[in-house]
Amino acid sequence: MAVLLFAGRLSAQDVYRFGATPVLNLNAKLNSNYSINAKLDNRLIFQTGAFNGENLNTAYRFERQDAEVVLANKLSANTKVAGGYMIRFESGRVIHRLMQQVSFTQPLSTIRFAHRIKADQTWDPDEAFELRLRYRLGAEVPLFGTQVDPNELYFKSTLEYLARFQAGFENELRTTPTLGYLAPNENAFELGLEYRYGKAFEAMSDHGFWLYFGYYVRI
Amino acid sequence: MRNVLKIALIGFAFFSTGTCLSQVKYEREYRIKKDTIAENACVFIHQSEFLEEKTRVKWYREESEDGTSTEAKFKQNVKRYSIEFDETGKLQDVELEIDESEIPVETMKKISVILERNFDRWKIKKVQRQWIGSEIEVIESINKEYAADGVEENFEIVIKGKVGNEKNYYELLFDQTGELMRQQRIVEQSSDILIF
């Protein structure tokens, strides 16, 4: 639905990127209230261009690699606050980012929602300091029962809004519908499509279509 | 593999019990097909005439530290029902989701005192009326929407609670007078997949 909504605003000058983003996510519980999450996120580009056919580039390239670590504290049974750091390696540059977030889950009878409010600050040697404020709604639907249990499939989808403050102000929207499998050891594998609508609602927007492969490991 | 995991989890839940507060509830519930259900259960649900024509029943298998059971879930007149049977199809209980305000005032007062005593902070998230009785008594209760004579009525309450540094969901079972019968910490599924 969101993809269709965003795609409805396509113009011929809009640019796009198509590729894949394999993500490895490690989560370890330190004690009953603290947990640590580490993430490795790579981005591979298969094709770029404009929707009017200009600047077509089909050369494969490895765009970037992110490594992230986040420490989370449980405030209540369904609420967590977290803070973390990310380092990005992209085109010979090293980019640093700090993150702060609060999240809460909302279990209903056969669906579970998660709300995440996040702020991050980025220092890129080639660009001005960037601040982003974000809200993400996630929903998880078990395909076989009332909750996702080991050895079961599930559907998960997230929808996120980002307000970017750099030299100016930009909107960004993201959505990632995925099909997931929770293994008996409680590790999870997800396969889906991530869509990013950058410079949203502007005369020339950019669109990212990424095949998403997520692997979540519980330590 | 599924059986090994089930035994391990049930074993963990069993051996980790000590005090009332440390009891743990693990539950796995998954959809099953109608043709795998014991005949008695199917007959009770579809021939007892408490279901309206438009009501759709979903069947689940439930695995917990108490064993395996079959549950029929449906929504009727804006109320959510869950009817539990043992593996042979014998009726175990009926649970009906209600609002906190539907608990009798005196019972609720007593429940609040117990919650205050057992938790530093608590908030009620879900309340179910539980009926245990013969098939005839239970059918009468469903039709009348209150416990018929001879039916044992309990209240199953899910709360978000804090005890010391522990912050979890708990399930508590109270009898009709508000006496605590059972208290279990709910083993929750991880939220990492949804948050990160």
mmCIF file of C-alpha atoms in Angstrom:
data_model
loop_
_atom_site.group_PDB
_atom_site.id
_atom_site.type_symbol
_atom_site.label_atom_id
_atom_site.label_comp_id
_atom_site.label_asym_id
_atom_site.label_seq_id
_atom_site.Cartn_x
_atom_site.Cartn_y
_atom_site.Cartn_z
ATOM 1 C CA MET A 1 0.000 0.000 0.000
ATOM 2 C CA ALA A 2 2.761 2.412 1.046
ATOM 3 C CA VAL A 3 4.833 1.435 -1.995
ATOM 4 C CA LEU A 4 1.905 2.198 -4.269
ATOM 5 C CA LEU A 5 1.292 5.484 -2.484
ATOM 6 C CA PHE A 6 4.890 6.585 -2.898
ATOM 7 C CA ALA A 7 5.178 5.228 -6.427
ATOM 8 C CA GLY A 8 2.163 7.320 -7.385
ATOM 9 C CA ARG A 9 4.362 10.393 -6.991
ATOM 10 C CA LEU A 10 7.009 9.179 -9.443
ATOM 11 C CA SER A 11 8.233 11.636 -12.040
ATOM 12 C CA ALA A 12 10.405 10.821 -15.052
ATOM 13 C CA GLN A 13 13.334 12.808 -13.649
ATOM 14 C CA ASP A 14 13.349 10.879 -10.398
ATOM 15 C CA VAL A 15 16.423 8.742 -9.898
ATOM 16 C CA TYR A 16 16.504 5.216 -8.583
ATOM 17 C CA ARG A 17 18.935 2.691 -7.214
ATOM 18 C CA PHE A 18 18.382 -1.032 -7.161
ATOM 19 C CA GLY A 19 20.442 -3.494 -5.171
ATOM 20 C CA ALA A 20 20.608 -5.716 -2.139
ATOM 21 C CA THR A 21 21.145 -5.196 1.552
ATOM 22 C CA PRO A 22 22.204 -8.237 3.570
ATOM 23 C CA VAL A 23 22.001 -7.577 7.309
ATOM 24 C CA LEU A 24 23.409 -9.604 10.190
ATOM 25 C CA ASN A 25 21.886 -8.721 13.551
ATOM 26 C CA LEU A 26 23.266 -10.118 16.816
ATOM 27 C CA ASN A 27 21.400 -9.707 20.092
ATOM 28 C CA ALA A 28 22.668 -10.690 23.522
ATOM 29 C CA LYS A 29 20.869 -10.343 26.836
ATOM 30 C CA LEU A 30 23.310 -9.054 29.455
ATOM 31 C CA ASN A 31 20.911 -9.391 32.400
ATOM 32 C CA SER A 32 17.158 -9.088 32.991
ATOM 33 C CA ASN A 33 17.164 -5.405 32.021
ATOM 34 C CA TYR A 34 20.082 -4.801 29.672
ATOM 35 C CA SER A 35 20.744 -6.188 26.212
ATOM 36 C CA ILE A 36 23.204 -5.384 23.493
ATOM 37 C CA ASN A 37 22.530 -5.385 19.785
ATOM 38 C CA ALA A 38 25.209 -5.457 17.108
ATOM 39 C CA LYS A 39 24.493 -5.109 13.419
ATOM 40 C CA LEU A 40 26.466 -5.498 10.204
ATOM 41 C CA ASP A 41 24.731 -3.969 7.227
ATOM 42 C CA ASN A 42 26.128 -4.103 3.680
ATOM 43 C CA ARG A 43 24.809 -2.489 0.557
ATOM 44 C CA LEU A 44 25.354 -3.790 -2.966
ATOM 45 C CA ILE A 45 24.228 -1.815 -6.008
ATOM 46 C CA PHE A 46 23.096 -3.601 -9.180
ATOM 47 C CA GLN A 47 21.668 -0.710 -11.183
ATOM 48 C CA THR A 48 21.156 3.045 -11.002
ATOM 49 C CA GLY A 49 19.563 5.590 -13.283
ATOM 50 C CA ALA A 50 16.639 7.906 -13.846
ATOM 51 C CA PHE A 51 13.131 6.726 -14.630
ATOM 52 C CA ASN A 52 13.308 8.557 -17.988
ATOM 53 C CA GLY A 53 16.150 6.172 -19.007
ATOM 54 C CA GLU A 54 19.013 8.655 -18.590
ATOM 55 C CA ASN A 55 22.276 7.902 -16.737
ATOM 56 C CA LEU A 56 21.675 4.164 -16.741
ATOM 57 C CA ASN A 57 24.457 2.313 -14.971
ATOM 58 C CA THR A 58 24.229 -1.458 -14.648
ATOM 59 C CA ALA A 59 27.710 -1.987 -13.192
ATOM 60 C CA TYR A 60 27.684 -3.929 -9.948
ATOM 61 C CA ARG A 61 29.405 -2.202 -7.036
ATOM 62 C CA PHE A 62 29.786 -2.563 -3.299
ATOM 63 C CA GLU A 63 28.548 0.735 -1.897
ATOM 64 C CA ARG A 64 29.077 0.628 1.843
ATOM 65 C CA GLN A 65 29.383 -1.328 5.041
ATOM 66 C CA ASP A 66 27.915 -0.307 8.410
ATOM 67 C CA ALA A 67 28.833 -1.730 11.796
ATOM 68 C CA GLU A 68 26.595 -0.727 14.678
ATOM 69 C CA VAL A 69 26.346 -1.451 18.381
ATOM 70 C CA VAL A 70 23.392 -0.470 20.579
ATOM 71 C CA LEU A 71 22.916 -0.891 24.332
ATOM 72 C CA ALA A 72 19.264 -1.220 25.401
ATOM 73 C CA ASN A 73 17.672 -0.857 28.823
ATOM 74 C CA LYS A 74 14.240 -2.276 29.644
ATOM 75 C CA LEU A 75 12.068 0.396 31.288
ATOM 76 C CA SER A 76 9.018 -1.845 31.572
ATOM 77 C CA ALA A 77 7.777 -5.161 30.204
ATOM 78 C CA ASN A 78 7.258 -3.589 26.769
ATOM 79 C CA THR A 79 9.368 -0.405 26.732
ATOM 80 C CA LYS A 80 13.081 -0.021 26.022
ATOM 81 C CA VAL A 81 15.455 2.915 25.724
ATOM 82 C CA ALA A 82 18.655 2.459 23.785
ATOM 83 C CA GLY A 83 21.724 4.328 22.658
ATOM 84 C CA GLY A 84 24.419 3.344 20.221
ATOM 85 C CA TYR A 85 27.130 4.102 17.727
ATOM 86 C CA MET A 86 27.564 3.253 14.073
ATOM 87 C CA ILE A 87 30.630 3.407 11.872
ATOM 88 C CA ARG A 88 30.238 3.438 8.085
ATOM 89 C CA PHE A 89 32.849 2.688 5.447
ATOM 90 C CA GLU A 90 31.849 4.217 2.131
ATOM 91 C CA SER A 91 33.972 5.168 -0.879
ATOM 92 C CA GLY A 92 37.118 5.487 1.227
ATOM 93 C CA ARG A 93 35.400 7.685 3.823
ATOM 94 C CA VAL A 94 34.750 6.808 7.437
ATOM 95 C CA ILE A 95 31.435 8.140 8.751
ATOM 96 C CA HIS A 96 30.386 8.204 12.411
ATOM 97 C CA ARG A 97 26.854 8.215 13.797
ATOM 98 C CA LEU A 98 25.362 8.366 17.289
ATOM 99 C CA MET A 99 21.838 7.062 17.927
ATOM 100 C CA GLN A 100 19.251 7.343 20.689
ATOM 101 C CA GLN A 101 15.897 5.588 20.657
ATOM 102 C CA VAL A 102 12.872 4.647 22.679
ATOM 103 C CA SER A 103 10.650 1.774 21.608
ATOM 104 C CA PHE A 104 7.631 -0.021 22.850
ATOM 105 C CA THR A 105 5.819 -3.141 21.718
ATOM 106 C CA GLN A 106 2.083 -3.579 21.716
ATOM 107 C CA PRO A 107 0.959 -7.228 21.653
ATOM 108 C CA LEU A 108 -2.620 -7.743 20.474
ATOM 109 C CA SER A 109 -4.478 -11.029 19.996
ATOM 110 C CA THR A 110 -2.802 -12.107 16.718
ATOM 111 C CA ILE A 111 -0.591 -9.185 15.763
ATOM 112 C CA ARG A 112 2.254 -7.405 17.498
ATOM 113 C CA PHE A 113 3.074 -3.763 16.873
ATOM 114 C CA ALA A 114 6.296 -1.958 17.738
ATOM 115 C CA HIS A 115 6.737 1.804 17.829
ATOM 116 C CA ARG A 116 10.242 3.250 17.620
ATOM 117 C CA ILE A 117 11.170 6.890 18.029
ATOM 118 C CA LYS A 118 14.781 7.544 17.142
ATOM 119 C CA ALA A 119 17.232 10.415 16.768
ATOM 120 C CA ASP A 120 20.647 10.167 15.138
ATOM 121 C CA GLN A 121 23.533 12.492 14.441
ATOM 122 C CA THR A 122 25.998 11.878 11.604
ATOM 123 C CA TRP A 123 29.504 13.181 11.010
ATOM 124 C CA ASP A 124 30.681 12.680 7.411
ATOM 125 C CA PRO A 125 34.069 14.198 6.430
ATOM 126 C CA ASP A 126 32.647 15.283 3.025
ATOM 127 C CA GLU A 127 29.310 16.629 4.197
ATOM 128 C CA ALA A 128 27.744 18.970 6.748
ATOM 129 C CA PHE A 129 26.641 17.594 10.123
ATOM 130 C CA GLU A 130 23.302 15.792 9.815
ATOM 131 C CA LEU A 131 20.517 15.329 12.357
ATOM 132 C CA ARG A 132 17.618 12.958 11.739
ATOM 133 C CA LEU A 133 14.419 12.430 13.719
ATOM 134 C CA ARG A 134 12.575 9.237 12.931
ATOM 135 C CA TYR A 135 9.423 7.314 13.772
ATOM 136 C CA ARG A 136 8.940 3.677 12.764
ATOM 137 C CA LEU A 137 5.859 1.510 13.069
ATOM 138 C CA GLY A 138 6.468 -2.223 12.821
ATOM 139 C CA ALA A 139 3.919 -5.021 12.682
ATOM 140 C CA GLU A 140 4.484 -8.748 13.020
ATOM 141 C CA VAL A 141 1.832 -11.286 12.063
ATOM 142 C CA PRO A 142 2.334 -15.001 12.783
ATOM 143 C CA LEU A 143 1.233 -17.202 9.892
ATOM 144 C CA PHE A 144 0.286 -20.238 11.999
ATOM 145 C CA GLY A 145 -0.867 -19.170 15.453
ATOM 146 C CA THR A 146 -1.472 -16.322 17.839
ATOM 147 C CA GLN A 147 2.217 -15.475 18.268
ATOM 148 C CA VAL A 148 5.454 -16.250 16.427
ATOM 149 C CA ASP A 149 6.853 -19.456 17.904
ATOM 150 C CA PRO A 150 10.019 -21.354 16.966
ATOM 151 C CA ASN A 151 9.892 -23.212 13.652
ATOM 152 C CA GLU A 152 7.179 -20.934 12.313
ATOM 153 C CA LEU A 153 6.832 -18.400 9.511
ATOM 154 C CA TYR A 154 5.730 -14.820 10.023
ATOM 155 C CA PHE A 155 5.076 -11.677 8.048
ATOM 156 C CA LYS A 156 6.698 -8.458 9.202
ATOM 157 C CA SER A 157 6.410 -4.984 7.827
ATOM 158 C CA THR A 158 7.823 -1.647 8.907
ATOM 159 C CA LEU A 159 6.943 1.872 7.831
ATOM 160 C CA GLU A 160 9.265 4.699 8.823
ATOM 161 C CA TYR A 161 9.288 8.461 8.467
ATOM 162 C CA LEU A 162 12.561 10.388 8.710
ATOM 163 C CA ALA A 163 13.003 14.150 9.017
ATOM 164 C CA ARG A 164 16.536 15.059 7.862
ATOM 165 C CA PHE A 165 18.165 18.309 8.889
ATOM 166 C CA GLN A 166 21.431 19.020 7.099
ATOM 167 C CA ALA A 167 22.026 22.072 4.937
ATOM 168 C CA GLY A 168 18.247 22.144 4.530
ATOM 169 C CA PHE A 169 15.314 19.950 5.433
ATOM 170 C CA GLU A 170 14.230 16.753 3.694
ATOM 171 C CA ASN A 171 11.580 14.094 4.240
ATOM 172 C CA GLU A 172 12.209 10.426 3.727
ATOM 173 C CA LEU A 173 9.870 7.438 3.878
ATOM 174 C CA ARG A 174 10.833 3.798 4.108
ATOM 175 C CA THR A 175 8.934 0.574 4.106
ATOM 176 C CA THR A 176 10.196 -3.011 4.414
ATOM 177 C CA PRO A 177 7.735 -5.867 4.053
ATOM 178 C CA THR A 178 9.391 -9.210 4.781
ATOM 179 C CA LEU A 179 8.614 -12.875 5.179
ATOM 180 C CA GLY A 180 10.422 -14.337 8.174
ATOM 181 C CA TYR A 181 11.188 -17.721 9.653
ATOM 182 C CA LEU A 182 11.919 -18.193 13.345
ATOM 183 C CA ALA A 183 14.209 -21.199 13.692
ATOM 184 C CA PRO A 184 13.995 -23.679 16.616
ATOM 185 C CA ASN A 185 17.090 -22.011 18.156
ATOM 186 C CA GLU A 186 15.182 -18.678 17.968
ATOM 187 C CA ASN A 187 17.439 -17.231 15.301
ATOM 188 C CA ALA A 188 15.405 -15.651 12.517
ATOM 189 C CA PHE A 189 15.829 -15.291 8.783
ATOM 190 C CA GLU A 190 13.957 -12.633 6.818
ATOM 191 C CA LEU A 191 13.586 -12.044 3.113
ATOM 192 C CA GLY A 192 11.870 -9.002 1.687
ATOM 193 C CA LEU A 193 12.035 -5.760 -0.219
ATOM 194 C CA GLU A 194 13.092 -2.451 1.270
ATOM 195 C CA TYR A 195 11.836 0.663 -0.433
ATOM 196 C CA ARG A 196 13.266 4.112 0.380
ATOM 197 C CA TYR A 197 11.692 7.305 -0.887
ATOM 198 C CA GLY A 198 14.313 10.028 -0.427
ATOM 199 C CA LYS A 199 13.735 13.778 -0.906
ATOM 200 C CA ALA A 200 10.085 12.815 -0.612
ATOM 201 C CA PHE A 201 7.456 15.100 -2.175
ATOM 202 C CA GLU A 202 10.149 17.228 -3.899
ATOM 203 C CA ALA A 203 10.429 17.960 -7.631
ATOM 204 C CA MET A 204 13.185 15.370 -8.047
ATOM 205 C CA SER A 205 13.099 12.501 -5.582
ATOM 206 C CA ASP A 206 15.242 9.419 -5.259
ATOM 207 C CA HIS A 207 13.955 5.907 -4.890
ATOM 208 C CA GLY A 208 15.833 2.935 -3.519
ATOM 209 C CA PHE A 209 14.700 -0.639 -4.102
ATOM 210 C CA TRP A 210 16.709 -3.107 -2.068
ATOM 211 C CA LEU A 211 16.381 -6.846 -1.777
ATOM 212 C CA TYR A 212 16.520 -7.385 1.953
ATOM 213 C CA PHE A 213 18.146 -10.429 3.568
ATOM 214 C CA GLY A 214 18.107 -10.292 7.360
ATOM 215 C CA TYR A 215 19.589 -12.811 9.746
ATOM 216 C CA TYR A 216 18.928 -12.314 13.463
ATOM 217 C CA VAL A 217 21.045 -14.271 15.910
ATOM 218 C CA ARG A 218 20.278 -14.534 19.632
ATOM 219 C CA ILE A 219 23.350 -15.182 21.717
ATOM 220 C CA MET B 1 13.111 -31.265 16.720
ATOM 221 C CA ARG B 2 9.820 -29.639 17.737
ATOM 222 C CA ASN B 3 9.349 -32.241 20.500
ATOM 223 C CA VAL B 4 12.899 -31.768 21.811
ATOM 224 C CA LEU B 5 12.350 -28.029 22.049
ATOM 225 C CA LYS B 6 8.988 -28.525 23.750
ATOM 226 C CA ILE B 7 10.452 -30.897 26.344
ATOM 227 C CA ALA B 8 13.389 -28.542 26.979
ATOM 228 C CA LEU B 9 11.106 -25.559 27.506
ATOM 229 C CA ILE B 10 8.669 -27.442 29.695
ATOM 230 C CA GLY B 11 11.597 -28.839 31.656
ATOM 231 C CA PHE B 12 13.029 -25.362 32.068
ATOM 232 C CA ALA B 13 9.670 -24.030 33.221
ATOM 233 C CA PHE B 14 9.247 -26.945 35.648
ATOM 234 C CA PHE B 15 12.676 -26.783 37.247
ATOM 235 C CA SER B 16 12.712 -22.999 37.467
ATOM 236 C CA THR B 17 9.629 -22.984 39.705
ATOM 237 C CA GLY B 18 10.255 -22.261 43.339
ATOM 238 C CA THR B 19 8.256 -19.516 44.909
ATOM 239 C CA CYS B 20 4.884 -18.449 43.576
ATOM 240 C CA LEU B 21 6.478 -15.413 41.872
ATOM 241 C CA SER B 22 9.139 -17.375 40.064
ATOM 242 C CA GLN B 23 6.668 -19.649 38.268
ATOM 243 C CA VAL B 24 6.999 -19.344 34.565
ATOM 244 C CA LYS B 25 4.388 -19.724 31.860
ATOM 245 C CA TYR B 26 5.490 -20.977 28.489
ATOM 246 C CA GLU B 27 2.807 -21.441 25.914
ATOM 247 C CA ARG B 28 2.920 -22.325 22.259
ATOM 248 C CA GLU B 29 -0.231 -21.995 20.266
ATOM 249 C CA TYR B 30 -0.610 -22.841 16.585
ATOM 250 C CA ARG B 31 -3.456 -23.251 14.119
ATOM 251 C CA ILE B 32 -4.696 -26.760 13.384
ATOM 252 C CA LYS B 33 -7.128 -28.157 10.852
ATOM 253 C CA LYS B 34 -10.650 -29.088 11.890
ATOM 254 C CA ASP B 35 -10.154 -32.706 10.788
ATOM 255 C CA THR B 36 -7.393 -33.203 13.406
ATOM 256 C CA ILE B 37 -9.670 -32.315 16.332
ATOM 257 C CA ALA B 38 -11.163 -34.891 18.693
ATOM 258 C CA GLU B 39 -14.773 -35.585 17.693
ATOM 259 C CA ASN B 40 -16.215 -34.670 21.127
ATOM 260 C CA ALA B 41 -14.750 -31.168 20.930
ATOM 261 C CA CYS B 42 -16.033 -30.617 17.422
ATOM 262 C CA VAL B 43 -19.521 -31.853 18.360
ATOM 263 C CA PHE B 44 -19.599 -29.605 21.445
ATOM 264 C CA ILE B 45 -18.692 -26.491 19.473
ATOM 265 C CA HIS B 46 -20.873 -27.062 16.419
ATOM 266 C CA GLN B 47 -23.916 -28.851 17.854
ATOM 267 C CA SER B 48 -24.491 -27.068 21.163
ATOM 268 C CA GLU B 49 -26.364 -24.260 19.405
ATOM 269 C CA PHE B 50 -24.613 -21.366 21.145
ATOM 270 C CA LEU B 51 -22.815 -20.339 17.953
ATOM 271 C CA GLU B 52 -24.502 -17.881 15.647
ATOM 272 C CA GLU B 53 -24.493 -18.793 11.968
ATOM 273 C CA LYS B 54 -21.976 -16.082 11.018
ATOM 274 C CA THR B 55 -19.515 -16.932 13.836
ATOM 275 C CA ARG B 56 -16.219 -18.293 12.535
ATOM 276 C CA VAL B 57 -14.319 -20.694 14.796
ATOM 277 C CA LYS B 58 -10.517 -21.015 14.675
ATOM 278 C CA TRP B 59 -8.894 -24.125 16.131
ATOM 279 C CA TYR B 60 -5.521 -24.110 17.883
ATOM 280 C CA ARG B 61 -3.251 -26.652 19.550
ATOM 281 C CA GLU B 62 -1.789 -25.301 22.794
ATOM 282 C CA GLU B 63 1.404 -26.704 24.312
ATOM 283 C CA SER B 64 2.366 -25.571 27.778
ATOM 284 C CA GLU B 65 3.922 -26.831 30.990
ATOM 285 C CA ASP B 66 0.450 -28.268 31.810
ATOM 286 C CA GLY B 67 0.436 -30.451 28.694
ATOM 287 C CA THR B 68 -1.256 -30.302 25.313
ATOM 288 C CA SER B 69 -4.785 -29.136 24.700
ATOM 289 C CA THR B 70 -7.068 -27.992 21.894
ATOM 290 C CA GLU B 71 -8.680 -24.578 21.833
ATOM 291 C CA ALA B 72 -11.592 -23.236 19.848
ATOM 292 C CA LYS B 73 -11.517 -19.448 19.582
ATOM 293 C CA PHE B 74 -14.263 -17.255 18.260
ATOM 294 C CA LYS B 75 -15.718 -13.794 18.540
ATOM 295 C CA GLN B 76 -19.432 -13.381 19.078
ATOM 296 C CA ASN B 77 -21.441 -10.311 20.107
ATOM 297 C CA VAL B 78 -18.168 -8.338 20.394
ATOM 298 C CA LYS B 79 -16.868 -10.847 22.955
ATOM 299 C CA ARG B 80 -13.857 -13.099 22.473
ATOM 300 C CA TYR B 81 -14.323 -16.703 23.605
ATOM 301 C CA SER B 82 -11.752 -19.419 24.028
ATOM 302 C CA ILE B 83 -12.978 -22.950 24.790
ATOM 303 C CA GLU B 84 -10.352 -25.457 25.877
ATOM 304 C CA PHE B 85 -10.495 -29.244 25.555
ATOM 305 C CA ASP B 86 -8.044 -31.963 26.550
ATOM 306 C CA GLU B 87 -6.554 -34.256 23.927
ATOM 307 C CA THR B 88 -9.536 -36.610 24.054
ATOM 308 C CA GLY B 89 -11.943 -33.738 23.436
ATOM 309 C CA LYS B 90 -13.178 -33.426 27.031
ATOM 310 C CA LEU B 91 -14.217 -29.877 27.922
ATOM 311 C CA GLN B 92 -11.736 -28.155 30.271
ATOM 312 C CA ASP B 93 -12.899 -24.561 30.569
ATOM 313 C CA VAL B 94 -14.332 -21.555 28.780
ATOM 314 C CA GLU B 95 -12.597 -18.191 28.839
ATOM 315 C CA LEU B 96 -14.388 -15.014 27.924
ATOM 316 C CA GLU B 97 -12.521 -11.716 27.551
ATOM 317 C CA ILE B 98 -14.095 -8.985 29.644
ATOM 318 C CA ASP B 99 -13.378 -5.470 30.769
ATOM 319 C CA GLU B 100 -11.765 -4.901 34.158
ATOM 320 C CA SER B 101 -14.919 -3.080 35.283
ATOM 321 C CA GLU B 102 -16.930 -6.300 34.897
ATOM 322 C CA ILE B 103 -15.137 -7.915 37.843
ATOM 323 C CA PRO B 104 -17.390 -7.624 40.950
ATOM 324 C CA VAL B 105 -16.324 -4.633 43.061
ATOM 325 C CA GLU B 106 -15.483 -6.603 46.215
ATOM 326 C CA THR B 107 -13.506 -9.173 44.222
ATOM 327 C CA MET B 108 -11.595 -6.409 42.443
ATOM 328 C CA LYS B 109 -10.758 -4.729 45.755
ATOM 329 C CA LYS B 110 -9.219 -7.969 47.004
ATOM 330 C CA ILE B 111 -7.379 -8.512 43.705
ATOM 331 C CA SER B 112 -5.945 -4.971 43.916
ATOM 332 C CA VAL B 113 -4.672 -5.623 47.453
ATOM 333 C CA ILE B 114 -2.879 -8.768 46.255
ATOM 334 C CA LEU B 115 -1.412 -6.982 43.234
ATOM 335 C CA GLU B 116 -0.199 -4.141 45.475
ATOM 336 C CA ARG B 117 1.420 -6.697 47.775
ATOM 337 C CA ASN B 118 3.090 -8.747 45.021
ATOM 338 C CA PHE B 119 4.244 -5.965 42.686
ATOM 339 C CA ASP B 120 5.978 -2.601 43.017
ATOM 340 C CA ARG B 121 4.095 -1.402 39.937
ATOM 341 C CA TRP B 122 1.368 -3.070 37.917
ATOM 342 C CA LYS B 123 -1.086 -2.378 35.152
ATOM 343 C CA ILE B 124 -3.869 -4.671 33.998
ATOM 344 C CA LYS B 125 -3.614 -5.513 30.283
ATOM 345 C CA LYS B 126 -6.230 -8.239 29.838
ATOM 346 C CA VAL B 127 -8.999 -9.867 31.892
ATOM 347 C CA GLN B 128 -10.766 -13.146 31.153
ATOM 348 C CA ARG B 129 -13.681 -14.733 32.936
ATOM 349 C CA GLN B 130 -13.059 -18.472 33.284
ATOM 350 C CA TRP B 131 -15.897 -20.959 33.603
ATOM 351 C CA ILE B 132 -15.395 -24.581 34.634
ATOM 352 C CA GLY B 133 -18.321 -26.973 34.769
ATOM 353 C CA SER B 134 -20.279 -29.658 32.963
ATOM 354 C CA GLU B 135 -21.034 -29.217 29.259
ATOM 355 C CA ILE B 136 -24.678 -28.376 29.966
ATOM 356 C CA GLU B 137 -23.776 -25.785 32.626
ATOM 357 C CA VAL B 138 -21.169 -24.189 30.414
ATOM 358 C CA ILE B 139 -23.526 -23.984 27.403
ATOM 359 C CA GLU B 140 -26.093 -22.311 29.647
ATOM 360 C CA SER B 141 -23.445 -19.845 30.847
ATOM 361 C CA ILE B 142 -22.406 -18.956 27.276
ATOM 362 C CA ASN B 143 -26.026 -18.408 26.268
ATOM 363 C CA LYS B 144 -26.807 -16.267 29.317
ATOM 364 C CA GLU B 145 -23.358 -14.557 29.359
ATOM 365 C CA TYR B 146 -23.013 -15.161 33.102
ATOM 366 C CA ALA B 147 -22.014 -18.167 35.209
ATOM 367 C CA ALA B 148 -24.902 -20.629 35.541
ATOM 368 C CA ASP B 149 -25.547 -22.516 38.815
ATOM 369 C CA GLY B 150 -22.860 -25.123 39.456
ATOM 370 C CA VAL B 151 -20.238 -23.372 37.299
ATOM 371 C CA GLU B 152 -16.940 -22.427 38.932
ATOM 372 C CA GLU B 153 -16.050 -18.866 37.941
ATOM 373 C CA ASN B 154 -12.494 -17.546 38.095
ATOM 374 C CA PHE B 155 -10.729 -14.480 36.720
ATOM 375 C CA GLU B 156 -7.547 -14.760 34.689
ATOM 376 C CA ILE B 157 -5.673 -11.473 34.594
ATOM 377 C CA VAL B 158 -2.620 -10.500 32.541
ATOM 378 C CA ILE B 159 -0.661 -7.578 33.965
ATOM 379 C CA LYS B 160 2.463 -5.637 33.143
ATOM 380 C CA GLY B 161 4.332 -5.726 36.444
ATOM 381 C CA LYS B 162 7.541 -4.721 38.173
ATOM 382 C CA VAL B 163 9.074 -6.643 41.066
ATOM 383 C CA GLY B 164 12.403 -5.192 42.172
ATOM 384 C CA ASN B 165 14.392 -4.876 38.961
ATOM 385 C CA GLU B 166 12.311 -7.461 37.103
ATOM 386 C CA LYS B 167 9.849 -6.003 34.594
ATOM 387 C CA ASN B 168 7.635 -8.547 32.909
ATOM 388 C CA TYR B 169 4.152 -9.649 31.927
ATOM 389 C CA TYR B 170 2.449 -11.909 34.489
ATOM 390 C CA GLU B 171 -0.653 -14.059 34.391
ATOM 391 C CA LEU B 172 -2.643 -14.424 37.615
ATOM 392 C CA LEU B 173 -5.667 -16.597 38.295
ATOM 393 C CA PHE B 174 -8.118 -15.506 41.014
ATOM 394 C CA ASP B 175 -11.204 -17.299 42.252
ATOM 395 C CA GLN B 176 -14.618 -15.663 42.441
ATOM 396 C CA THR B 177 -13.830 -14.098 45.822
ATOM 397 C CA GLY B 178 -10.476 -12.670 44.706
ATOM 398 C CA GLU B 179 -8.223 -15.305 46.275
ATOM 399 C CA LEU B 180 -5.020 -15.829 44.308
ATOM 400 C CA MET B 181 -4.860 -19.352 42.874
ATOM 401 C CA ARG B 182 -1.828 -19.079 40.582
ATOM 402 C CA GLN B 183 0.739 -16.517 39.511
ATOM 403 C CA GLN B 184 3.106 -17.033 36.576
ATOM 404 C CA ARG B 185 5.608 -14.907 34.729
ATOM 405 C CA ILE B 186 4.862 -15.063 31.019
ATOM 406 C CA VAL B 187 7.839 -16.104 28.904
ATOM 407 C CA GLU B 188 7.689 -13.482 26.221
ATOM 408 C CA GLN B 189 8.874 -13.680 22.679
ATOM 409 C CA SER B 190 11.835 -11.480 21.878
ATOM 410 C CA SER B 191 11.100 -8.027 20.496
ATOM 411 C CA ASP B 192 14.542 -7.579 18.869
ATOM 412 C CA ILE B 193 13.244 -8.554 15.444
ATOM 413 C CA LEU B 194 10.674 -5.777 15.556
ATOM 414 C CA ILE B 195 12.821 -3.055 17.123
ATOM 415 C CA PHE B 196 16.216 -3.364 15.400
#
